[in-house]
PDB file of C-alpha atoms in Angstrom:
ATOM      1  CA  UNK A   1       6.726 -45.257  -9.486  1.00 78.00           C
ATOM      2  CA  UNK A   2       5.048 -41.911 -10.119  1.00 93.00           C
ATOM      3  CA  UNK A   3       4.802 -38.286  -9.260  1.00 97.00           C
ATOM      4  CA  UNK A   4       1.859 -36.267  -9.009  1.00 98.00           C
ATOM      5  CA  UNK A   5       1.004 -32.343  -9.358  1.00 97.00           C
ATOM      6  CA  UNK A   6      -1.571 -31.994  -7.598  1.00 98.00           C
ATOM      7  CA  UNK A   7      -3.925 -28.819  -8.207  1.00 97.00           C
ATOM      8  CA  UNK A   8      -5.463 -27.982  -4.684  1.00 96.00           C
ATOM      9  CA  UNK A   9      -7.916 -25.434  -5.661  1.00 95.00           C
ATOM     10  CA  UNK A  10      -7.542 -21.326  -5.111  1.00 92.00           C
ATOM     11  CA  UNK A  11      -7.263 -21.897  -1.228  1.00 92.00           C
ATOM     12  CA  UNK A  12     -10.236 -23.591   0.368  1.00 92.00           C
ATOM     13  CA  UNK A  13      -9.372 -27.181   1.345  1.00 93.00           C
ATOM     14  CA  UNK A  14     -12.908 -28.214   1.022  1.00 94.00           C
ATOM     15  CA  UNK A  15     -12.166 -27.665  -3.178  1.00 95.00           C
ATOM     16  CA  UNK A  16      -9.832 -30.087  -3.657  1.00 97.00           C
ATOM     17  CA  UNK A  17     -10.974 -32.488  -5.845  1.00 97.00           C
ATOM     18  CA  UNK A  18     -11.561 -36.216  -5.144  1.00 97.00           C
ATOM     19  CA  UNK A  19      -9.029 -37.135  -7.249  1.00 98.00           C
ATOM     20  CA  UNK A  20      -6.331 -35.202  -5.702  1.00 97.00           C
ATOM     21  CA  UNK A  21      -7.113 -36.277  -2.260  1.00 97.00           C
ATOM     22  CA  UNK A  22      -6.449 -39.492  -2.999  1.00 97.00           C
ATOM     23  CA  UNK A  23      -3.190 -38.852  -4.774  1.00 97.00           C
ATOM     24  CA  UNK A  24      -2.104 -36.886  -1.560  1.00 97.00           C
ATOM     25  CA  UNK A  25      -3.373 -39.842   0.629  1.00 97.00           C
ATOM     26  CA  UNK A  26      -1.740 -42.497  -1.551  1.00 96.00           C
ATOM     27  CA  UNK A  27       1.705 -40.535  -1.541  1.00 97.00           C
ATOM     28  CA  UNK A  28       4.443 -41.317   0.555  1.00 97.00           C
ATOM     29  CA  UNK A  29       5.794 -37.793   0.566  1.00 97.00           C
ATOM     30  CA  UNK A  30       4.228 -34.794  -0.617  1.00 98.00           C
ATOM     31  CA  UNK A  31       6.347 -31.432  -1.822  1.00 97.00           C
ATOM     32  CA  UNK A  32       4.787 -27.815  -1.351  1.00 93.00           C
ATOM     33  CA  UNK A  33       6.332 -25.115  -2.944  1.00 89.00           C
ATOM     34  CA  UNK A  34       5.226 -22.688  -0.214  1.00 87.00           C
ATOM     35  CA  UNK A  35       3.478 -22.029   2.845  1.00 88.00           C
ATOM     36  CA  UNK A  36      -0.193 -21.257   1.669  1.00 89.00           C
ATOM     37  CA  UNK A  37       0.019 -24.740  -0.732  1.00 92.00           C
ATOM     38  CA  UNK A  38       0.999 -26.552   2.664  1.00 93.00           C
ATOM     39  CA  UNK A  39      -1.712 -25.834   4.699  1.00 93.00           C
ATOM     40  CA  UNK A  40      -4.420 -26.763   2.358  1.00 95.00           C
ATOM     41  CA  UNK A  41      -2.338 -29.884   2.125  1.00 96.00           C
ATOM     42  CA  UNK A  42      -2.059 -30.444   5.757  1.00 95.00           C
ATOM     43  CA  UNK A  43      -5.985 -30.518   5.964  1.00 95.00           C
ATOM     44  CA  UNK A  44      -5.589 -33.607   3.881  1.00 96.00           C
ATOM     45  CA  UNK A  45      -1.962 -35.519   5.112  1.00 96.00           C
ATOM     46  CA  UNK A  46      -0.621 -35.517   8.471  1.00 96.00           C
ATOM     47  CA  UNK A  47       1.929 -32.844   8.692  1.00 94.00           C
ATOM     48  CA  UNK A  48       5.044 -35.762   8.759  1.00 94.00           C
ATOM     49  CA  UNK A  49       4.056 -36.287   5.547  1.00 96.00           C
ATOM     50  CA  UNK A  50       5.685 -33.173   4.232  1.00 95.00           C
ATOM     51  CA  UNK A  51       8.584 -32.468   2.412  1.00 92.00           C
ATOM     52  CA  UNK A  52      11.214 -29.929   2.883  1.00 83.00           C
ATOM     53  CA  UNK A  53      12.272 -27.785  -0.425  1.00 88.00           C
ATOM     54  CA  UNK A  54      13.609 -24.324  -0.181  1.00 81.00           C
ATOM     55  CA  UNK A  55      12.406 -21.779  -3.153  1.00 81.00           C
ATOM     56  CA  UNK A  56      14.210 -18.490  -2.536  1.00 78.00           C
ATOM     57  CA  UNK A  57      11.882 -15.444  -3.219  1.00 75.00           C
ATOM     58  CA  UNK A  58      13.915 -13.918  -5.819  1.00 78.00           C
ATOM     59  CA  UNK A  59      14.113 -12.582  -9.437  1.00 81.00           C
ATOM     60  CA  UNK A  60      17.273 -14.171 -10.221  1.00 87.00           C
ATOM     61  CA  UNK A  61      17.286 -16.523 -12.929  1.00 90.00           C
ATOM     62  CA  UNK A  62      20.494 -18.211 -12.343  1.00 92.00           C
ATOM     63  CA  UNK A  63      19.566 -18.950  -8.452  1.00 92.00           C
ATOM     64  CA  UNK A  64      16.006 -19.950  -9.460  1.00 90.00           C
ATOM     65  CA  UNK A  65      17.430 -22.671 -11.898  1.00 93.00           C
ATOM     66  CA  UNK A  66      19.576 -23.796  -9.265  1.00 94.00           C
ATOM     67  CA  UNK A  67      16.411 -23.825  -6.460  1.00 93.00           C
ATOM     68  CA  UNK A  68      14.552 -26.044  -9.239  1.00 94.00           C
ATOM     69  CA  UNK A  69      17.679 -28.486  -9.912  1.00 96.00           C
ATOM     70  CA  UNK A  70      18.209 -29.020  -6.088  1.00 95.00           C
ATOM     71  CA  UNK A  71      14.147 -29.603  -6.136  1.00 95.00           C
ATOM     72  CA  UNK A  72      14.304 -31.939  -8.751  1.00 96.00           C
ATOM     73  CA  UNK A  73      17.653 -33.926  -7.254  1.00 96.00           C
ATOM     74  CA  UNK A  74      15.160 -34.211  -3.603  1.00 96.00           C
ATOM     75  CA  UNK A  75      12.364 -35.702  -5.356  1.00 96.00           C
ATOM     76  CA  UNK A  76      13.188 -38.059  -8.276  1.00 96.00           C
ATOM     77  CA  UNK A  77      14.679 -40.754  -6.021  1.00 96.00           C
ATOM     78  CA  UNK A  78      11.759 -40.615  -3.769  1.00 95.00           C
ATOM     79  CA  UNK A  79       9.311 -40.831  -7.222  1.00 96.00           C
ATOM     80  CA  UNK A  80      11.468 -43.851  -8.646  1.00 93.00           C
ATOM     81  CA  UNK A  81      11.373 -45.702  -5.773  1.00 93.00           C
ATOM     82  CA  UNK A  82       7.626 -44.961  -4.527  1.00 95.00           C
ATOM     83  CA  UNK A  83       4.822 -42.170  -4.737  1.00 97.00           C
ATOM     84  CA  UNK A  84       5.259 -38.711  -4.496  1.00 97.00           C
ATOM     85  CA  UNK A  85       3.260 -35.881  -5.170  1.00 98.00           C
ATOM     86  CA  UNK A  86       3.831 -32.103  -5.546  1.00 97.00           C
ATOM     87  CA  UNK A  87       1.225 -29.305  -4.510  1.00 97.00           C
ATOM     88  CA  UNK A  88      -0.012 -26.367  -5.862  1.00 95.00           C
ATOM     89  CA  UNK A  89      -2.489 -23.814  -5.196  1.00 94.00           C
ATOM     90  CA  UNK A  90      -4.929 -23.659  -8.495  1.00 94.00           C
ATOM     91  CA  UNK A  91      -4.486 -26.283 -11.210  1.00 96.00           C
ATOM     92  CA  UNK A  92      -0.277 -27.313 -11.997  1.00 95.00           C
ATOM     93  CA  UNK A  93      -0.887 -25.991 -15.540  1.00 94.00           C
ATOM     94  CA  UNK A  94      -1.949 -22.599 -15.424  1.00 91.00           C
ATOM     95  CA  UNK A  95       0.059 -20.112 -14.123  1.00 87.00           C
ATOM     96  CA  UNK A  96       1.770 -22.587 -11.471  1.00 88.00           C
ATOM     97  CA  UNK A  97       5.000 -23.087 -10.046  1.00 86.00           C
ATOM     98  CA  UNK A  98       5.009 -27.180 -11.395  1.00 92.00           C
ATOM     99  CA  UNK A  99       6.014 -26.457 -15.015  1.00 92.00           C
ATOM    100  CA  UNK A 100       9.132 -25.195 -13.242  1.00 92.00           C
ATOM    101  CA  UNK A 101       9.580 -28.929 -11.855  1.00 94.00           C
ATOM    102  CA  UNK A 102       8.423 -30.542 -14.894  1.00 95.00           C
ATOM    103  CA  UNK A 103      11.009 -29.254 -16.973  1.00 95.00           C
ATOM    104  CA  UNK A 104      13.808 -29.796 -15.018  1.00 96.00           C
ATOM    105  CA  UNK A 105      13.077 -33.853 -14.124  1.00 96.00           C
ATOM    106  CA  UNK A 106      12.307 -33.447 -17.850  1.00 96.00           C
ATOM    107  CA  UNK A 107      16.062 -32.517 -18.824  1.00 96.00           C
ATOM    108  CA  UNK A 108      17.942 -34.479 -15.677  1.00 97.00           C
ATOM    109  CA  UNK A 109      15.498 -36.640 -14.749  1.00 96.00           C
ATOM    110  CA  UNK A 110      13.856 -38.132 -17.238  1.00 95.00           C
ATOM    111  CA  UNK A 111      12.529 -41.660 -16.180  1.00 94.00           C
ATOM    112  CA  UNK A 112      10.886 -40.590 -13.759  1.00 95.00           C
ATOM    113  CA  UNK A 113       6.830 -41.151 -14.511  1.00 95.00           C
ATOM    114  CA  UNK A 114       4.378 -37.606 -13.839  1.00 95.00           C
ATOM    115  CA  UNK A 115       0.831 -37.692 -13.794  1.00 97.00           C
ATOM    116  CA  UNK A 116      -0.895 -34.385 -13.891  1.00 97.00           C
ATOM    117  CA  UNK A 117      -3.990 -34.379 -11.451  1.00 98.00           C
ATOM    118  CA  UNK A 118      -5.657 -31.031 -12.106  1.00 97.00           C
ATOM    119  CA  UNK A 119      -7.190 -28.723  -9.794  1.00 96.00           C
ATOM    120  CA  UNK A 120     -10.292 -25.841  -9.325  1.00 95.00           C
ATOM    121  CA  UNK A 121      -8.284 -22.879 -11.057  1.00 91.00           C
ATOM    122  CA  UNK A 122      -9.195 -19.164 -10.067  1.00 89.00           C
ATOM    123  CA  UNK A 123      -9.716 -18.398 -13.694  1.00 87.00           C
ATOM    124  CA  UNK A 124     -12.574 -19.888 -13.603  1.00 89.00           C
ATOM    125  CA  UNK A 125     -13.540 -20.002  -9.432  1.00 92.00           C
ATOM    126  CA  UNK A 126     -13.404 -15.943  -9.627  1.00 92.00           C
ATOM    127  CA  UNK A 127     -17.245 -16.046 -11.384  1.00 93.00           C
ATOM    128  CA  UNK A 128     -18.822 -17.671  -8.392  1.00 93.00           C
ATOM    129  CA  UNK A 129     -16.735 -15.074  -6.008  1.00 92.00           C
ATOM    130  CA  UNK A 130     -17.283 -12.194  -7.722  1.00 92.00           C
ATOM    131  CA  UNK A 131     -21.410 -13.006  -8.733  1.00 91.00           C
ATOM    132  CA  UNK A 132     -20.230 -12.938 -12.281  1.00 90.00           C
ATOM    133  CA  UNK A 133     -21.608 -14.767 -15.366  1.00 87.00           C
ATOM    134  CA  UNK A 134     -19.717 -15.400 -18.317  1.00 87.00           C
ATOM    135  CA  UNK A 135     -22.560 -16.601 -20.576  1.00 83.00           C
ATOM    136  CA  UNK A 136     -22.403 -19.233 -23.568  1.00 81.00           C
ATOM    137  CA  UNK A 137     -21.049 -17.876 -26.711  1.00 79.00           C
ATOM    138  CA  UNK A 138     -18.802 -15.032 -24.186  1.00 85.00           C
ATOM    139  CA  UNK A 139     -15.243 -14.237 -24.817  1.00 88.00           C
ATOM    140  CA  UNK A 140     -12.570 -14.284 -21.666  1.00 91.00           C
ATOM    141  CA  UNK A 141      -9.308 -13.421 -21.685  1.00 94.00           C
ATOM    142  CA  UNK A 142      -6.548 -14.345 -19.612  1.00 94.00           C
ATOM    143  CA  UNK A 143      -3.791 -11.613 -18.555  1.00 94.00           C
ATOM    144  CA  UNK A 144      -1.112 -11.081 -15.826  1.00 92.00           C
ATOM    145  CA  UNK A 145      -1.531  -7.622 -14.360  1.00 93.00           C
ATOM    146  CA  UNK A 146       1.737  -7.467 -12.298  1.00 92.00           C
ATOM    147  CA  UNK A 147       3.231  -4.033 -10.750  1.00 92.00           C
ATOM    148  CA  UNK A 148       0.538  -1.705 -12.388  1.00 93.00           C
ATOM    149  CA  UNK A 149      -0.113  -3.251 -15.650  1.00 93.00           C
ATOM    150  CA  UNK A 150      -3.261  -2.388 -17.353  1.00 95.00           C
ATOM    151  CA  UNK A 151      -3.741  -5.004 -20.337  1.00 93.00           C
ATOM    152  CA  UNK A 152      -6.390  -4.077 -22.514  1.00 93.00           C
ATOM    153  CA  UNK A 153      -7.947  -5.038 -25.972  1.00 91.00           C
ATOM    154  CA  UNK A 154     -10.630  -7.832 -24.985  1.00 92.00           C
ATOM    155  CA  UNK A 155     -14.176  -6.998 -24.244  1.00 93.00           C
ATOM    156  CA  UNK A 156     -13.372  -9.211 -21.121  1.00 95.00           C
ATOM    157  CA  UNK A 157     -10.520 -10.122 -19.390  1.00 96.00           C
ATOM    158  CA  UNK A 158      -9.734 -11.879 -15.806  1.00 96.00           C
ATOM    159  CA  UNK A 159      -6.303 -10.664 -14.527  1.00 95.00           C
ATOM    160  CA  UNK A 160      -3.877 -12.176 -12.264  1.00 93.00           C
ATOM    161  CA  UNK A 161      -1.133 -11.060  -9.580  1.00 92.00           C
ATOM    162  CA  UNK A 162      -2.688  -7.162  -9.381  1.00 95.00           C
ATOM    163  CA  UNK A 163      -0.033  -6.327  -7.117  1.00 94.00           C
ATOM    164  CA  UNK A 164      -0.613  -2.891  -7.565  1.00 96.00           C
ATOM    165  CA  UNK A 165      -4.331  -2.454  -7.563  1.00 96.00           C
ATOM    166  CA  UNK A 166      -4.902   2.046  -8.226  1.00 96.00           C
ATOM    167  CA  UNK A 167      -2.523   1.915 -11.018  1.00 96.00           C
ATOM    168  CA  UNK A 168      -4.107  -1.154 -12.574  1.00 97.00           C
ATOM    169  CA  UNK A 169      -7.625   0.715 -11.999  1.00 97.00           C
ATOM    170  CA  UNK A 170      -6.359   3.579 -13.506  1.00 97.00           C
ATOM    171  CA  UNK A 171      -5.540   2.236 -16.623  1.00 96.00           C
ATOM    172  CA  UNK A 172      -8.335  -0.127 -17.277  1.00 97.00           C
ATOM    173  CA  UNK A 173     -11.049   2.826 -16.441  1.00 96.00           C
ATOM    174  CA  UNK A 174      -9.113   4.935 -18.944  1.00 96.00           C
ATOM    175  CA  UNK A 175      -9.492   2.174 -21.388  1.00 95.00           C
ATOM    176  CA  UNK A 176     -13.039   1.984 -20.990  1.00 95.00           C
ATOM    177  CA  UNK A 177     -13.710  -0.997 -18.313  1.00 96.00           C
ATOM    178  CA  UNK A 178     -15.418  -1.309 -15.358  1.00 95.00           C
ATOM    179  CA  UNK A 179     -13.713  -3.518 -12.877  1.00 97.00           C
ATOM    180  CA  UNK A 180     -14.100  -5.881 -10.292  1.00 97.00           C
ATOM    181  CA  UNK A 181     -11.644  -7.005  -7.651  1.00 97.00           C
ATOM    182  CA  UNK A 182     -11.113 -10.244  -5.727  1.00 95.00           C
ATOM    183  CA  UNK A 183      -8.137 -10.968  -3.116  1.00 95.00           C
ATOM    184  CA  UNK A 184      -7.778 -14.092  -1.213  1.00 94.00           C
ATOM    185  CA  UNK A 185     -10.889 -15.725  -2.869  1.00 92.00           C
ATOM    186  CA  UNK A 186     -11.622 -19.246  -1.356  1.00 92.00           C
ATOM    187  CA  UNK A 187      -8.878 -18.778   0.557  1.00 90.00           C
ATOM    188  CA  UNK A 188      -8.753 -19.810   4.396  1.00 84.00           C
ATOM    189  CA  UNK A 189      -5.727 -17.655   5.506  1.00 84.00           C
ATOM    190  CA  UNK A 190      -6.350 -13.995   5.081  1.00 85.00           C
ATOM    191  CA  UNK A 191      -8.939 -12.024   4.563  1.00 90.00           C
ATOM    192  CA  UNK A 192     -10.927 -12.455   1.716  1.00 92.00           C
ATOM    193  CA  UNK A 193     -12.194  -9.317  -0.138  1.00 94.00           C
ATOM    194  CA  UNK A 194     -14.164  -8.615  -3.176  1.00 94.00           C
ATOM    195  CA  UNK A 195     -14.326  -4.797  -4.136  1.00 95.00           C
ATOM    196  CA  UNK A 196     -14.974  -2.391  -7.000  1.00 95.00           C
ATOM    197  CA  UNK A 197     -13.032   0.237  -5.084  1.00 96.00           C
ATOM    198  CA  UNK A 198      -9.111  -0.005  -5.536  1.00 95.00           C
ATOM    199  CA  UNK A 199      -8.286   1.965  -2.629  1.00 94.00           C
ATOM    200  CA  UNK A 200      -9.723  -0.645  -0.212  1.00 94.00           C
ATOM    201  CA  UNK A 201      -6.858  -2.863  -1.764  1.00 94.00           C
ATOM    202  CA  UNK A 202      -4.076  -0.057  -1.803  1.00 92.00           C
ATOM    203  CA  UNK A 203      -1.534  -2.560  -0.294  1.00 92.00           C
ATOM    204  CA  UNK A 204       0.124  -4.947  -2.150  1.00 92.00           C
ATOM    205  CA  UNK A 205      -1.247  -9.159  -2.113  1.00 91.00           C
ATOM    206  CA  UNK A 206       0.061 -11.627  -4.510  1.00 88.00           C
ATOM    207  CA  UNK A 207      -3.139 -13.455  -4.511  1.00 92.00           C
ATOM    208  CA  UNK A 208      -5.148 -10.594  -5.985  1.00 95.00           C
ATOM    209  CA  UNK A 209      -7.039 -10.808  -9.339  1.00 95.00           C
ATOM    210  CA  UNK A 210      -9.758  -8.632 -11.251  1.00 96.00           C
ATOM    211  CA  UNK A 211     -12.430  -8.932 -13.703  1.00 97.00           C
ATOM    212  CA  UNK A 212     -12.734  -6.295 -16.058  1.00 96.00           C
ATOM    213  CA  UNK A 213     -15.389  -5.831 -18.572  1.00 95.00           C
ATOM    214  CA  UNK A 214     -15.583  -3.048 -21.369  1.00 95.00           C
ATOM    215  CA  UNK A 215     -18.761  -0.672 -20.120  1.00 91.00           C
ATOM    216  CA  UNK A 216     -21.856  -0.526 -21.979  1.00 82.00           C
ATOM    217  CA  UNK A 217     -21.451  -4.168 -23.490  1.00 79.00           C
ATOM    218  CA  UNK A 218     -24.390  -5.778 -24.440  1.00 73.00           C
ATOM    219  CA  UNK A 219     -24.885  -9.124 -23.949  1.00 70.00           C
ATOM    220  CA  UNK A 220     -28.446 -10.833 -24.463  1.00 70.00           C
ATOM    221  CA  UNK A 221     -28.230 -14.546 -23.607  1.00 69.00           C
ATOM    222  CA  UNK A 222     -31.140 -16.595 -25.442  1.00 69.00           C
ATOM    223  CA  UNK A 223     -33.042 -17.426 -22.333  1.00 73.00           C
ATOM    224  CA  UNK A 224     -33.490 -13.742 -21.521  1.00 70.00           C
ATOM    225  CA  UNK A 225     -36.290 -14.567 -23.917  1.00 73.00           C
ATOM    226  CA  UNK A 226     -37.623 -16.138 -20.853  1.00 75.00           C
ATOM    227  CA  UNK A 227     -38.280 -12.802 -19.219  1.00 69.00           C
ATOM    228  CA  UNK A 228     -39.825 -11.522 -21.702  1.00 67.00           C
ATOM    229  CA  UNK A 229     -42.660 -14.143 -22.137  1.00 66.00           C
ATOM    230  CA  UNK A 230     -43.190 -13.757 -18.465  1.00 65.00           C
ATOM    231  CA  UNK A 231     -44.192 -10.493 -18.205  1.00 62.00           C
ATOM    232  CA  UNK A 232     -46.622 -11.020 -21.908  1.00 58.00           C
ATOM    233  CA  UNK A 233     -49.339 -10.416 -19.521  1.00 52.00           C
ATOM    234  CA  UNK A 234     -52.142  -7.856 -19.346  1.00 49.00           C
ATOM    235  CA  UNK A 235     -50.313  -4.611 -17.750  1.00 53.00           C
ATOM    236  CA  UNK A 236     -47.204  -6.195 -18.430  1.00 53.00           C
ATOM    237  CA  UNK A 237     -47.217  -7.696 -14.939  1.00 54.00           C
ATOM    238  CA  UNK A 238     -44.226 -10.882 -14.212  1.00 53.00           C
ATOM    239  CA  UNK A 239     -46.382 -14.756 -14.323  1.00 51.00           C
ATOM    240  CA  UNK A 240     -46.207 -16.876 -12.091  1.00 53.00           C
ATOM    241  CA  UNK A 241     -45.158 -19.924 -13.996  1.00 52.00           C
ATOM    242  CA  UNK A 242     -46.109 -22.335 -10.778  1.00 52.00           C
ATOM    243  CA  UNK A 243     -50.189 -22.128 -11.809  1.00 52.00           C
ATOM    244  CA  UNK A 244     -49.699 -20.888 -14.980  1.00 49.00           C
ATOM    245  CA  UNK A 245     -51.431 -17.118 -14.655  1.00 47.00           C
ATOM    246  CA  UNK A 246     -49.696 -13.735 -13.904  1.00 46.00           C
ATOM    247  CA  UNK A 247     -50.107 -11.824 -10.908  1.00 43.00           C
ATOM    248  CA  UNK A 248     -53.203  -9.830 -12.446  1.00 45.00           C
ATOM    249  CA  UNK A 249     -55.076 -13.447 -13.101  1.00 45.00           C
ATOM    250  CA  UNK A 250     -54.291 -13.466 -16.172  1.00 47.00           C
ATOM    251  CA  UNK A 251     -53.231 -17.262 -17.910  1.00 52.00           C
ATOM    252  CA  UNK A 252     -49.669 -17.157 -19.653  1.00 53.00           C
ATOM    253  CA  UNK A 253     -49.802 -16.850 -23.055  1.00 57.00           C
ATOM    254  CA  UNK A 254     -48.515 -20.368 -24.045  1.00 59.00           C
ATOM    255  CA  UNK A 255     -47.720 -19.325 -27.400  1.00 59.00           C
ATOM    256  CA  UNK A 256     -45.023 -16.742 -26.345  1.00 61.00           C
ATOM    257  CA  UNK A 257     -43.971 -19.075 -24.135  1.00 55.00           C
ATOM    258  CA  UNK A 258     -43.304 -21.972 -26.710  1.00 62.00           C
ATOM    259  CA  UNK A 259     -41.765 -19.328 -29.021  1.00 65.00           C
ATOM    260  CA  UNK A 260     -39.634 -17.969 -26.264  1.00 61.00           C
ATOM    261  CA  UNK A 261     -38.537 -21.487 -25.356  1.00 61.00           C
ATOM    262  CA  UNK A 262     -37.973 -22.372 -28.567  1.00 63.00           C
ATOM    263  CA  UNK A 263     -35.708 -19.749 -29.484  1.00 61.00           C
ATOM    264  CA  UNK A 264     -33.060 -20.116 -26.049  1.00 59.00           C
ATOM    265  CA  UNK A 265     -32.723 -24.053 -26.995  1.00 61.00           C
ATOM    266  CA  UNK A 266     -31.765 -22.236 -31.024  1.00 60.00           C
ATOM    267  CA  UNK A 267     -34.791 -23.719 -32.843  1.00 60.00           C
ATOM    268  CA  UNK A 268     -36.300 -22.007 -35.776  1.00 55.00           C
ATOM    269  CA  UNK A 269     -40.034 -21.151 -34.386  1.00 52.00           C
ATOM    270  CA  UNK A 270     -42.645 -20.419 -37.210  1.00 54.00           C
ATOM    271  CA  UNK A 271     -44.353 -17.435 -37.358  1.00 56.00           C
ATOM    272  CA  UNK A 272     -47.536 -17.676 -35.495  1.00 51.00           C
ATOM    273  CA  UNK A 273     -50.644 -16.441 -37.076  1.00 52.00           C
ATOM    274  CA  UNK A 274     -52.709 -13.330 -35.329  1.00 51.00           C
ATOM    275  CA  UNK A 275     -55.849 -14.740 -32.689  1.00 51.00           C
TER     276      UNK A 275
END
């Protein structure tokens, strides 16, 4: 039959998507790698429903190869003989435990059939969290910030697993960023914070990321165009677009706001002759 890695969103149970809910409903186990993954997965499959696998917390390569073997050895009967599927917090692709399983069914199990069911990853969830818009045309780069790194280079960069939050700070404002921090984001155990001050986030949380941006960066999207036909009214007051004249009584100058329109959907607009 099949197994599935199942992407259950940054933490919110209410953000997993359609597809994965009915890959944990159809399942006739399903595998978390940890405690957080579980209880998103609980909201969605009676607790019975869950399988046991022990992942030590460790550095060690050999036992981690041997955690990932004993995985593996657990679940490829189950997934040969029905459907199983195996959780993860964010999408199984991007910086996720599952290319850990993968692998090893790849190399000792290797008839067994994976489907990859992704999920709402915080690289991109952190936007909405944090009130941040990464416009069309934008650059965003993805880094690991782990134990005080401070990557830099990009003009914009989201950054994972800030364990430790000053020295990352420290580093990045050297370099020229301003920074933005998010822990626990759509998540339903913990607290969720969202901070441009490191030293509310002085202890360390796995599930900690930041958004940093190089300061003074310009960035003029092609409907800010908009604004500026808006407020081509006599004393430079905003229009209300809804009737059509600005707040002085004045009508909107429709040929600033064709040109304006024009140029945010990237057409070539003619040069208008004087009135």
């Amino acid at each position: 039959m099949t197994l599935y890695g199942v992407g259950l969103g940054p933490g919110d149970a209410d953000l997993v998507t359609v597809r994965g809910k009915r890959a944990l409903e159809g399942a006739d186990v399903v595998y978390s790698p940890g405690r957080l993954s579980k209880t998103v997965a609980t909201d969605h499959v009676p607790e019975s429903k869950i399988g046991d696998l022990d992942f030590p917390m460790t550095r060690d390569d050999d036992e981690l190869r041997r955690a990932w073997k004993a995985a593996a050895a657990e679940i490829a009967p189950r997934a040969r003989e029905g459907t199983v599927a195996f959780v993860t917090l964010g999408d199984p692709n991007v910086y996720s435990t599952f290319g850990h399983l993968r692998r090893t069914l790849d190399t000792f199990h290797p008839a067994v059939d994976l489907e990859v069911v992704p999920g709402v990853s915080a690289v991109t969830a952190f936007a909405t969290a944090l009130g941040v818009e990464v416009a069309a045309g934008s650059s965003l780069a993805l880094r690991e910030a782990a134990r005080g790194a401070a990557p830099t280079g990009p003009d914009r960069m989201i950054l994972f697993k800030v364990t430790d939050v000053p020295a990352t700070h420290e580093g990045l404002v050297d370099a020229g960023y301003d920074v933005q921090y998010g822990r626990r984001l759509f998540m339903e155990q913990g607290e969720t914070v969202v901070t441009e001050d490191p030293s509310a986030l002085e202890d360390r949380d796995y599930y900690t990321l930041a958004y940093a941006e190089k300061r003074e960066l310009e960035t003029t999207p092609a409907t800010a165009a908009f604004d500026e036909a808006r407020t081509a009214t006599d004393g430079g007051e905003p229009v209300d677009d809804e009737d059509g004249e600005g707040t002085c009584g004045s009508p909107v100058d429709p040929i600033a706001w064709e040109r304006a329109e024009g140029e945010a959907c990237g057409d070539v607009v003619p040069e208008v002759p004087p009135r």
